[in-house]
Short mmCIF file of C-alpha atoms and ligand atoms in Angstrom, two decimals:
data_model
loop_
_atom_site.label_atom_id
_atom_site.label_comp_id
_atom_site.label_asym_id
_atom_site.label_seq_id
_atom_site.Cartn_x
_atom_site.Cartn_y
_atom_site.Cartn_z
CA ASP A 10 42.45 172.15 -63.13
CA LEU A 11 40.74 170.58 -66.90
CA ALA A 12 43.23 172.25 -69.37
CA GLY A 13 44.44 169.58 -71.58
CA LYS A 14 42.06 166.67 -70.14
CA LEU A 15 40.02 166.72 -73.07
CA ALA A 16 43.18 167.36 -75.94
CA GLY A 17 42.29 166.41 -79.63
CA ALA A 18 39.14 164.64 -78.50
CA ARG A 19 35.60 165.48 -80.74
CA VAL A 20 32.83 166.45 -78.57
CA LEU A 21 29.05 166.41 -79.70
CA MET A 22 26.54 167.92 -77.43
CA THR A 23 22.78 169.25 -77.25
CA ALA A 24 21.31 171.20 -75.15
CA GLY A 25 18.18 173.27 -74.58
CA PRO A 26 14.71 172.49 -75.06
CA THR A 27 12.52 171.35 -77.62
CA LEU A 28 9.68 173.14 -79.41
CA GLU A 29 7.37 171.22 -81.04
CA ASP A 30 5.20 173.23 -83.44
CA ILE A 31 1.34 172.43 -83.28
CA ASP A 32 0.51 175.32 -85.97
CA PRO A 33 2.33 178.29 -86.83
CA VAL A 34 1.68 180.42 -83.92
CA ARG A 35 1.62 177.55 -81.37
CA TYR A 36 4.02 174.88 -79.84
CA VAL A 37 4.33 172.47 -77.32
CA GLY A 38 7.80 173.07 -75.05
CA ASN A 39 9.64 173.06 -71.63
CA ARG A 40 10.99 175.07 -69.71
CA SER A 41 14.63 174.03 -70.07
CA SER A 42 17.16 176.62 -70.11
CA GLY A 43 20.08 175.31 -71.62
CA LYS A 44 22.47 176.39 -69.36
CA MET A 45 23.46 173.21 -68.11
CA GLY A 46 24.29 172.39 -71.61
CA PHE A 47 26.29 175.73 -72.58
CA ALA A 48 28.43 175.48 -69.56
CA LEU A 49 29.47 172.07 -70.22
CA ALA A 50 30.27 173.25 -73.72
CA ALA A 51 32.35 176.19 -72.48
CA ALA A 52 33.96 173.77 -69.92
CA ALA A 53 34.70 171.05 -72.81
CA VAL A 54 36.28 173.71 -74.84
CA ALA A 55 38.60 174.46 -72.06
CA ALA A 56 39.52 171.03 -71.59
CA GLY A 57 40.72 171.04 -75.52
CA ALA A 58 38.04 169.25 -76.72
CA GLU A 59 36.88 170.18 -80.03
CA VAL A 60 32.82 170.68 -79.55
CA THR A 61 29.75 170.53 -81.70
CA LEU A 62 26.83 171.95 -79.94
CA VAL A 63 23.14 171.43 -81.32
CA ALA A 64 21.26 173.77 -79.43
CA GLY A 65 17.22 174.15 -79.43
CA PRO A 66 16.11 177.41 -78.81
CA VAL A 67 17.28 179.80 -75.71
CA GLN A 68 18.21 183.00 -75.32
CA LEU A 69 22.48 182.17 -74.94
CA ALA A 70 25.51 183.39 -76.11
CA THR A 71 27.80 180.87 -77.91
CA PRO A 72 30.62 179.87 -75.75
CA ALA A 73 33.73 180.95 -77.41
CA GLY A 74 35.35 177.94 -79.47
CA VAL A 75 32.14 176.33 -80.07
CA ARG A 76 30.74 175.13 -83.38
CA ARG A 77 26.98 175.76 -82.64
CA LEU A 78 23.83 174.47 -85.22
CA ASP A 79 20.48 175.81 -84.04
CA VAL A 80 17.49 173.66 -84.55
CA ARG A 81 13.87 174.02 -83.20
CA SER A 82 12.07 170.16 -83.30
CA ALA A 83 13.09 167.13 -81.87
CA LEU A 84 13.26 166.00 -85.23
CA GLU A 85 15.42 168.27 -86.27
CA MET A 86 17.70 167.95 -83.40
CA HIS A 87 17.71 163.83 -84.03
CA GLN A 88 18.45 164.31 -87.49
CA ALA A 89 21.74 166.96 -87.06
CA VAL A 90 22.91 164.49 -84.39
CA PHE A 91 23.39 161.68 -86.69
CA ARG A 92 24.64 163.96 -89.43
CA GLU A 93 27.08 165.06 -87.18
CA LEU A 94 28.07 161.87 -85.36
CA PRO A 95 30.81 160.07 -87.37
CA GLY A 96 34.14 160.43 -86.28
CA GLN A 97 33.06 161.77 -82.64
CA ASP A 98 34.43 160.37 -79.33
CA ILE A 99 32.09 161.94 -76.46
CA TYR A 100 28.48 162.34 -76.80
CA ILE A 101 26.47 164.51 -74.31
CA GLY A 102 22.71 164.74 -74.21
CA ALA A 103 21.62 167.64 -71.99
CA ALA A 104 18.81 168.74 -73.99
CA ALA A 105 15.35 168.59 -72.80
CA VAL A 106 14.04 166.57 -75.94
CA ALA A 107 10.01 166.68 -75.72
CA ASP A 108 9.08 163.17 -75.46
CA TYR A 109 6.46 163.73 -77.70
CA ARG A 110 5.04 165.63 -80.86
CA PRO A 111 1.73 166.85 -82.02
CA ALA A 112 0.78 164.12 -84.28
CA GLU A 113 -0.58 166.44 -86.79
CA PRO A 114 0.66 169.59 -87.55
CA MET A 115 -1.08 172.48 -89.12
CA ASN A 116 0.08 174.13 -91.73
CA CYS A 117 -2.43 176.90 -90.91
CA LYS A 118 -3.44 178.59 -87.45
CA ARG A 119 -6.20 176.98 -85.83
CA LYS A 120 -9.49 178.78 -85.48
CA LYS A 121 -11.06 178.99 -82.15
CA SER A 122 -14.70 176.58 -82.18
CA GLY A 123 -15.77 174.20 -79.40
CA ASP A 124 -15.11 174.03 -75.78
CA GLU A 125 -12.29 171.67 -76.08
CA TRP A 126 -9.74 170.86 -78.36
CA GLN A 127 -8.42 167.20 -77.97
CA LEU A 128 -4.44 167.64 -79.25
CA ARG A 129 -3.08 164.21 -80.51
CA LEU A 130 0.65 163.92 -79.55
CA THR A 131 2.97 161.27 -80.60
CA LEU A 132 6.56 159.31 -79.54
CA ASN A 133 9.79 161.16 -80.27
CA PRO A 134 12.74 159.44 -81.18
CA ASP A 135 14.89 158.77 -78.18
CA ILE A 136 18.12 160.62 -79.55
CA LEU A 137 20.34 159.34 -76.69
CA ALA A 138 19.40 156.07 -77.11
CA ASP A 139 19.68 155.81 -80.51
CA VAL A 140 22.95 157.10 -80.45
CA ALA A 141 24.15 154.47 -77.56
CA ALA A 142 22.52 151.82 -79.84
CA ARG A 143 25.02 152.16 -82.33
CA ASP A 144 27.87 149.84 -82.97
CA ASP A 145 30.60 152.17 -83.82
CA ARG A 146 29.36 154.47 -80.78
CA PRO A 147 30.97 157.25 -79.15
CA PHE A 148 31.63 157.88 -74.61
CA VAL A 149 27.79 158.45 -74.34
CA VAL A 150 26.29 160.40 -71.39
CA GLY A 151 22.92 161.51 -70.82
CA PHE A 152 20.96 163.35 -67.96
CA ALA A 153 17.74 162.48 -65.75
CA ALA A 154 15.63 164.73 -64.24
CA GLU A 155 14.53 162.70 -61.27
CA THR A 156 11.56 163.33 -58.60
CA ASN A 157 12.30 160.93 -55.95
CA ASP A 158 14.54 157.90 -56.09
CA VAL A 159 17.35 159.69 -58.02
CA GLU A 160 20.15 156.48 -57.31
CA LYS A 161 18.06 153.87 -58.63
CA HIS A 162 15.91 155.24 -61.55
CA ALA A 163 19.49 156.97 -62.92
CA ARG A 164 20.86 153.61 -62.52
CA ASP A 165 18.24 151.69 -64.25
CA LYS A 166 18.22 154.73 -66.91
CA LEU A 167 22.18 153.71 -67.63
CA GLN A 168 21.47 150.11 -67.81
CA ARG A 169 18.28 150.54 -70.13
CA LYS A 170 19.97 153.40 -72.85
CA ARG A 171 23.32 151.53 -72.56
CA LEU A 172 24.90 154.56 -71.53
CA ASP A 173 28.23 154.90 -70.24
CA MET A 174 27.37 157.69 -67.71
CA ILE A 175 24.31 159.41 -66.27
CA ALA A 176 24.10 162.52 -64.36
CA ALA A 177 20.95 163.31 -62.15
CA ASN A 178 19.58 166.29 -61.16
CA GLN A 179 16.80 166.15 -58.50
CA VAL A 180 13.93 168.41 -59.79
CA GLY A 181 11.23 170.06 -57.41
CA LEU A 182 13.64 171.32 -54.79
CA PRO A 183 14.05 175.05 -54.70
CA HIS A 184 17.28 176.66 -56.48
CA CYS A 185 18.20 173.78 -58.29
CA GLY A 186 17.82 172.40 -62.17
CA PHE A 187 15.68 174.32 -64.70
CA GLU A 188 15.50 177.76 -65.34
CA SER A 189 17.47 177.97 -62.40
CA CYS A 190 21.30 179.56 -62.41
CA ASP A 191 22.26 176.75 -59.43
CA ASN A 192 22.68 172.83 -59.90
CA ALA A 193 23.54 169.78 -57.90
CA LEU A 194 24.19 166.58 -59.99
CA SER A 195 24.11 162.85 -58.53
CA VAL A 196 26.31 161.35 -61.32
CA PHE A 197 26.53 157.68 -61.68
CA TRP A 198 28.88 155.10 -63.90
CA PRO A 199 28.85 150.93 -64.05
CA GLY A 200 31.65 150.97 -61.35
CA GLY A 201 31.00 153.96 -59.53
CA GLY A 202 29.70 157.57 -58.76
CA GLU A 203 29.83 161.07 -57.46
CA ASP A 204 28.16 163.70 -56.01
CA ILE A 205 28.73 167.03 -57.14
CA GLY A 206 27.36 169.08 -54.80
CA LEU A 207 24.84 172.82 -55.14
CA GLY A 208 27.06 175.13 -57.03
CA ASP A 209 26.73 177.82 -59.75
CA LYS A 210 26.38 175.71 -63.17
CA GLN A 211 29.82 176.98 -64.31
CA THR A 212 30.87 175.06 -61.24
CA VAL A 213 29.18 171.75 -61.41
CA ALA A 214 29.43 171.48 -65.48
CA ARG A 215 33.35 171.86 -64.85
CA ARG A 216 33.34 168.86 -62.51
CA LEU A 217 31.14 167.07 -64.30
CA LEU A 218 33.74 167.33 -67.52
CA GLN A 219 36.39 166.17 -65.12
CA LEU A 220 33.96 163.02 -64.44
CA ILE A 221 33.47 162.76 -68.15
CA ALA A 222 37.53 162.77 -69.39
CA GLU A 223 38.63 160.41 -66.61
CA GLN A 224 35.97 158.07 -67.30
CA TRP A 225 36.49 158.20 -71.35
CA SER A 226 40.20 157.94 -70.75
CA ALA A 227 39.77 154.77 -68.53
CA ARG A 228 37.56 153.23 -70.98
O1 C5P B 176 14.45 159.07 -70.10
P1 C5P B 176 14.68 160.38 -70.31
O2 C5P B 176 14.03 161.74 -71.23
O3 C5P B 176 14.39 160.76 -68.77
O4 C5P B 176 15.94 160.74 -70.44
C1 C5P B 176 16.58 161.72 -70.46
C2 C5P B 176 17.84 161.61 -71.58
O5 C5P B 176 17.49 161.63 -72.31
C3 C5P B 176 18.44 162.91 -71.48
O6 C5P B 176 19.77 163.26 -71.82
C4 C5P B 176 17.99 163.71 -72.62
O7 C5P B 176 18.74 164.27 -73.31
C5 C5P B 176 17.59 162.06 -73.75
N1 C5P B 176 16.62 161.83 -74.35
C6 C5P B 176 17.07 162.26 -75.99
N2 C5P B 176 16.01 162.23 -76.40
C7 C5P B 176 14.35 162.08 -76.32
C8 C5P B 176 14.03 162.14 -74.67
C9 C5P B 176 15.71 162.14 -74.26
O8 C5P B 176 17.97 162.03 -76.12
N3 C5P B 176 13.71 161.83 -77.02
#
């Protein structure tokens, strides 16, 4: 039962993909549906938290009680997160932030010309790592999508990005992860870990939120 587990806590989260514009009609994107992040936001509300959700473009209804801020690109998401960050107790980075964006976005639609188009991309800021690098940081939870050696890569990311907790899903399995309604997670924190078995995203989100609440209050 989640009731009261995060009573009075302020939770800032991100969810969904980011879309990186090439020109007014084209973009670089990814297949994130935002379902896991939205389910986590609903679970955080059920636990009594005050929830702000920074969402990339998704086709999902806002969970009751959630304050939602819509953004499009990684740069917009970074800006919204840092504007909202002061006073937050917990940060959960569930968004599939694009690692790269078009280096020279165009104001006019690019005309078809020639047999090839080489699109130059430039690195986006790592929102999660930037939040975790702050002195007055909240409790920081990240996600990782791995195809192999899940624990090794997740623990490495936990350390490298200075996270308090990381939730890894193995991608490339049927019924799992991006776009699908079910998920399974391996969760790691500096002193331990837990596997959350395959379930619908609501159930998995509620268990993950319980682990977050436990580790946050124990810290
Ligand atoms: O290193 P990797 O991209 O696999 O890490 C994934 C985690 O980092 C997710 O929690 C994601 O929300 C976050 N992230 C971010 N900003 C980026 C890239 C990833 O916040 N530019």
